[in-house]
Structure formats: C-alpha cells, structure tokens
Amino acid sequence: MSDTNKILTVSASPHVKSNDTTQRIMLDVVLALVPAGIAGCVIFGMRALLVIALCIGFSVLFEFLSRKIMKRSNTLGDLSAVVTGLLLAYNIPVLDLAKFDGKLWKATVMTVLLCAVGSFFAIVVTKQFFGGLGQNFANPAIVGRIVLLVSFPSAMTAFTAPRQAVDAITTATPLGILSDGSLFDRAGDISAQISSLSADGYLPDLLSMLVGVKGGCIGEVSGILLILGGCYLLMRRVISPAIHVAFVGTVAVFMLIASRGSLPFVAYEILGGGLLLGAIFMATDYTTSPITLKGKIIFGIGCGIVCSVIRLFCSMAEGVSYAILLMNIACPLIEMATKPRPFGVEKEKKAKKEEKTA
Amino acid sequence: MAEKKSCMKEFTKGLLRENPTMRLVLGTCPTLAVTTSVVNAIGMGLAATVVLICSNVAISALRKVIPSKVRIPAYIVIIASFVTIVQMIVKAFLPVLDESLGIFLPLIVVNCIILGRAEAFASKNPVLLSAADGLGMGLGFTAALFCMGAVREILGAGTFLAGIKDLVNIGGFNGFDFSDTLANIGLAPITIFILPAGGFFFFGIIMALTNKIASGKGLPKAELHGCEHCPMAASCSRSTLKEDAQ
C-alpha cells in the first residue's frame, strides 16, 4: 500500500479551500470597472484618463510609502490600492474649464490636488491608519470622495458637459436638474414635466442616460456598462446580488412613491448620479458590508433609505456616498444583530423561558 | 535648592511627558473646537493658563481648609471666579477674541485640565509647586493648541496667524494670507481641516506623533490608574462586569 507512506496532515478546520486570492478578486473588480472607465474617457475626453492615472498612481504611491514608514510588509501585490484608486477616480468629475478662467493648466493643477488629497484620505487615513486591507472601518474610496466633496464643493461639482453635446459647456447633472427644478411643487404630472424638460434639451433622454452621454463624474455616467461589470462580478461570484439589488430596489420604491407613480422619474433617479457605481462596486466591499444574507439585505435597504431621504429632502442632489458611509459605520451593529445561530443551539430567549417554566 | 529643582520638574512635565491634551487626553473639547485658527488657539491657551495658575495657587493654599467631602463644589467656585475675571478682561480688552471664542471662554470652568490638576496635584502639594505645575500644564496646553491651530489654519483656510492684530499689535502685522496666491494657480484650501471631521482626524494623528516622540525619548507612558481608583467604580458597568466574572 503506497498510501501508508504518504504524510497526512492533521489540522483544524477549514479543510476545503478555494483558489480565490485577494489578488484574483481585486483583478476581477478592476476588469469589471474597465469598460465604464473607457466610456468615461470617450465621453469626457482624454482628461478623464489623466484623472484615472493620477488617482491610481497616488493611491499606489501612498500605499507603498505608508507601509514602508510604518514598517509593515509591502502589499502592493494584492491590487487593492489599484481598485481604490480606480474607484476614487470614477467619483471625480472632469473639471469644467469655465470655472478656471478657461485655462487648462489651472484646471490640471486642481485635478492633481483633488487626486492627491482624495488618495491620501482613502489610502493612508481610512485604510493604513486602521491597519490595512480588511481593517478599514469604511470603504476607502467613499471616504476619499466625501472628503473631496466637503473640501472642494465648487470643484467637485464643476461638471464638464459630454463632448457629444454641442451647445452646452457647463452642465448640471440630471439629478441636479431634477432636484433643482421644484418638480414636486409645480402642478401637473411629473412624467409630463420630465418629458417636456427632456424635449427642451434640459434633460438628456433616457437612452443617453443609459449609455452615459450626460454630465457627471467619470465612472458613474455609463449605467449600462456598470451593470455589465456587475454581471461579470456576479458570474465570477466575487459579489452576491443581495446588497445592490436591495439598495437599488429600495431607492426605486421610494422614488416611485415620492413621484406618485412616475416611472420615468424612477428611471432617471436610478441611472443618474452614482447609484449604480456605489451600489455595485462600493457598497459590496467585503470589509465593510455584513457577511450573512439577512445582514446584506438590511445593509442594502438601509443604504437605499438614507440615499433616498438625502436625494428627496436635502439640499444636496446626491446622497449615495453618504448613505454607504453611514451604513459602513452601522455594519458591525448589523453583524451583531444577524449573528447566525450555531446548529443545535437553542435561542437564548427560548432557553430562558424553559428555565422559568422549569 | 531641593524645592527649586522639583519646581522645574513639575514645570517641564506638562510640556511633553504629561502634556494635558496629547498625553493625558484632557480638555479635548476646546482643543477640537477652537483650533480652527492660530489666534483663537493662542487666546484660548493663554486664558486657560492664567486660570490654571491662579486656581492651582488658590486651591493649594486652601487645601487644608476645604473639607474633602465638598471639595469639588469648592474647587468649582474658585475656578469659576477666576474664569469670570479672565472673561471680563478679555471682553474689555480683546472683544474680537471674545466673540470668536464664544461659549468656550466661560466653559473653561468645566475644562477637565483645570479641575483635573486641582484634584490630582494642587490639593496635595504646596503653593509654589502647584504654581509651577499650573504654568507647565497651561503652556503645554497652549503649545498643543498652537500646533493644531497652525496646521488646520494653513491647510484648511490658506492663512496663518490671520487676525493677529486683534491679539497683539506688532506694527500692523495681520498674518499671512495665501488664499489669493492659491486661487491664482487654480487651487483652493482643503476645507475639511477647519471642519470638525478634519479636527478629529488631525487630533488623532498629532496625538500618535506625540506618543511616538515621547516613547522615542524613553519617557514612560502617561500613568493611568486602574479601575479601582476611579470614583465611579461602584456604578460603572466595567468594574461590576469584572466582579461578575470573578
């Protein structure tokens, strides 16, 4: 018997291991994000590519430097810094030159500052200060975006119009137009108002919304490609559908109620802003979302509620990043509440009741 | 001679080794709230220092008179009197500073540094030592506020020492203002640093740095007493939990 000569390993569980590595998962996320980035570059021109390159460059640099200074092992190989940089770049708009006296070099200097500050807060403050990958309390790219949004409110909303739109240079995002236009105050059907806005050229039509020919941040505009990337991640089983379906579904339900049943309004709200990007790629971050299915659904619904409330009732047009940040912070509580019961162990309440009766 | 030496020791310990904000983590509320500009930070620090020295001296002089059961109310009365005096002086001579410090000036009464030094030091030590302790702690507090204020003002508002004219008049010098220069090259200050979120984040960083420097110099960690020394031990959940475990 040759088997007896084999050395058998005796070890504690787990005994079954998959071939997934952090690097492979991160590579999948990068691959899923690439199409939306290409769309951003096509829509906003080569300056979008500069933003993406700068963000990835700064993120990798900060990751390397902070690990080096803190005397920890080098973690560039796991590609998580690349994913963070990519996501952060997708959350930054291509700056509108009109806000910088029409000078390209001024806008470029500001872009470099945006990318550097965002990457610093994402990588160093949110991730490395808390112990590196897997220890961060919130999604690094989300924190980077919020810091930029709070610090540079005018630059972060200086959206360039897509190159395909001939008549406009500066543009508001579709969400901005919808929340700005006091849609709910005016009399008349909301669907009719939207179609008249769209016919007048204020709002892009639904097809451009889906493809991405509209104002916005680099990576958030092309809804169809983000969904495609999400499908790839689902197929590769990198993410499970619970969080983003619950997130987008909750927003849809809220918007349907708020607009008294106007389907075009719901479609604009879902395709506009960073909802798809945030729901598919940022809310599903492993470290900052619950493990159990029940927890994921609670997490997604929570994100949806916060996001809808901000979009409908606050002065801000967009609330996806704040929603994800808030639920990231609530994640440990959700984990505690949805802790699965080990097989064969009775529920605490039940056990107490039995104790009482006995 | 022996007393003078230990006076010096009591004075220097507040600067780094037992720096009230960075090492003892006392008085964090004014630290975060008023460090949006250097001038505010210096004003707050100096006001607190004056109160700290006076209250330390008074409490130390009265330490044998005050019954220990009512010591906290007695300390508060003494501290409140000095805070009122300082507040009136600031109101009279530096009205702009009074306006920008706002509620935080009268709130020096409940500043944990002052009550903490009264309870931990002045009530057990002679007058001269207590004065040295108060001066050291006060200057340590001011230095910490200055560091935070300088970084937050430069990064968050693009200015340095703005409004210094209201504090002291040095030939009409009113601080540096980089914001126009920044705007000329398309940049803007990083506003988050003068917002509360940036304050918390920077406070964490500077506290870690101070600890790193202090431990690099071989200074011992700030002494923290165990739960049994805490006056709240009887009602605190942590200590009762511990008892349960035992």
Coordinates of N, CA and C in Angstrom, one line a residue, chain A residues 71 100-101 105-107 109-110 113 117 120-121 125 129 146-147 150-153, chain B residues 156 182-193 195 197-198 201 204-205 212:
Chain A
K71 N 6.7 50.4 8.7 CA 7.5 49.2 8.8 C 6.6 48.0 8.7
F100 N -12.3 77.8 -14.3 CA -10.9 78.1 -14.1 C -10.5 79.1 -15.1
D101 N -11.3 80.1 -15.4 CA -10.9 81.1 -16.4 C -10.6 80.6 -17.7
W105 N -4.3 74.7 -17.7 CA -3.2 74.4 -16.7 C -3.8 74.5 -15.3
K106 N -4.6 75.6 -15.1 CA -5.2 75.8 -13.7 C -6.1 74.6 -13.3
A107 N -6.9 74.1 -14.3 CA -7.8 73.0 -14.0 C -6.9 71.8 -13.7
V109 N -3.9 71.7 -12.4 CA -3.3 71.8 -11.1 C -4.3 71.3 -10.0
M110 N -5.5 71.8 -10.2 CA -6.6 71.5 -9.3 C -6.9 69.9 -9.3
L113 N -4.4 68.2 -7.3 CA -4.6 68.3 -5.9 C -5.8 67.4 -5.4
V117 N -5.2 64.6 -2.6 CA -5.9 64.6 -1.3 C -6.8 63.4 -1.2
F120 N -4.9 60.3 -0.5 CA -4.3 60.3 0.8 C -5.3 59.9 1.9
F121 N -6.5 60.5 1.8 CA -7.5 60.2 2.8 C -8.0 58.8 2.7
V125 N -5.4 57.5 5.6 CA -6.2 57.7 6.7 C -7.2 56.6 7.0
F129 N -4.1 53.7 8.5 CA -4.1 54.1 9.9 C -4.9 53.1 10.7
I146 N -15.9 61.7 -0.1 CA -16.7 62.6 0.8 C -15.7 63.7 1.2
V147 N -14.5 63.4 1.5 CA -13.5 64.4 1.9 C -13.4 65.5 0.8
V150 N -16.6 67.6 0.6 CA -16.7 68.6 1.6 C -15.6 69.7 1.5
S151 N -14.4 69.3 1.1 CA -13.3 70.3 1.0 C -13.4 71.2 -0.2
F152 N -13.8 70.6 -1.4 CA -13.8 71.4 -2.6 C -15.1 71.3 -3.3
P153 N -16.2 71.9 -2.6 CA -17.5 71.7 -3.1 C -17.7 72.3 -4.5
Chain B
G156 N -6.5 74.3 6.0 CA -7.9 74.4 5.8 C -8.4 75.8 5.3
L182 N -3.1 81.0 -3.9 CA -3.6 79.6 -4.3 C -4.6 79.7 -5.4
A183 N -5.5 80.7 -5.3 CA -6.6 80.8 -6.3 C -6.0 81.2 -7.7
N184 N -4.8 81.9 -7.7 CA -4.2 82.3 -9.0 C -3.7 81.1 -9.7
I185 N -3.3 80.0 -9.0 CA -2.8 78.8 -9.7 C -3.9 77.7 -9.7
G186 N -5.1 78.1 -9.5 CA -6.3 77.2 -9.6 C -6.5 76.4 -8.4
L187 N -5.8 76.6 -7.3 CA -6.0 75.7 -6.1 C -7.0 76.3 -5.1
A188 N -7.4 75.5 -4.2 CA -8.2 76.0 -3.1 C -7.8 75.3 -1.8
P189 N -7.9 76.0 -0.6 CA -7.6 75.3 0.6 C -8.5 74.0 0.9
I190 N -7.9 73.1 1.6 CA -8.6 71.8 1.9 C -9.6 72.1 3.1
T191 N -10.8 72.5 2.8 CA -11.7 73.0 3.8 C -11.9 72.0 4.9
I192 N -11.8 70.7 4.7 CA -12.2 69.8 5.7 C -11.4 69.9 7.0
F193 N -10.2 70.5 6.8 CA -9.3 70.7 8.0 C -9.9 71.7 9.0
L195 N -13.1 72.0 9.5 CA -14.4 71.4 9.9 C -14.1 70.4 11.0
A197 N -14.7 67.3 11.4 CA -14.2 66.0 10.9 C -12.7 66.0 10.8
G198 N -12.2 67.1 10.1 CA -10.8 67.2 10.0 C -10.0 67.4 11.3
F201 N -9.6 64.1 13.0 CA -8.7 63.2 12.3 C -7.2 63.7 12.5
G204 N -6.1 63.0 16.1 CA -5.6 61.6 16.2 C -4.2 61.5 15.8
I205 N -3.9 62.1 14.6 CA -2.5 62.0 14.0 C -1.5 62.6 15.0
K212 N 4.7 58.9 19.9 CA 5.9 58.3 19.3 C 7.2 59.0 19.7

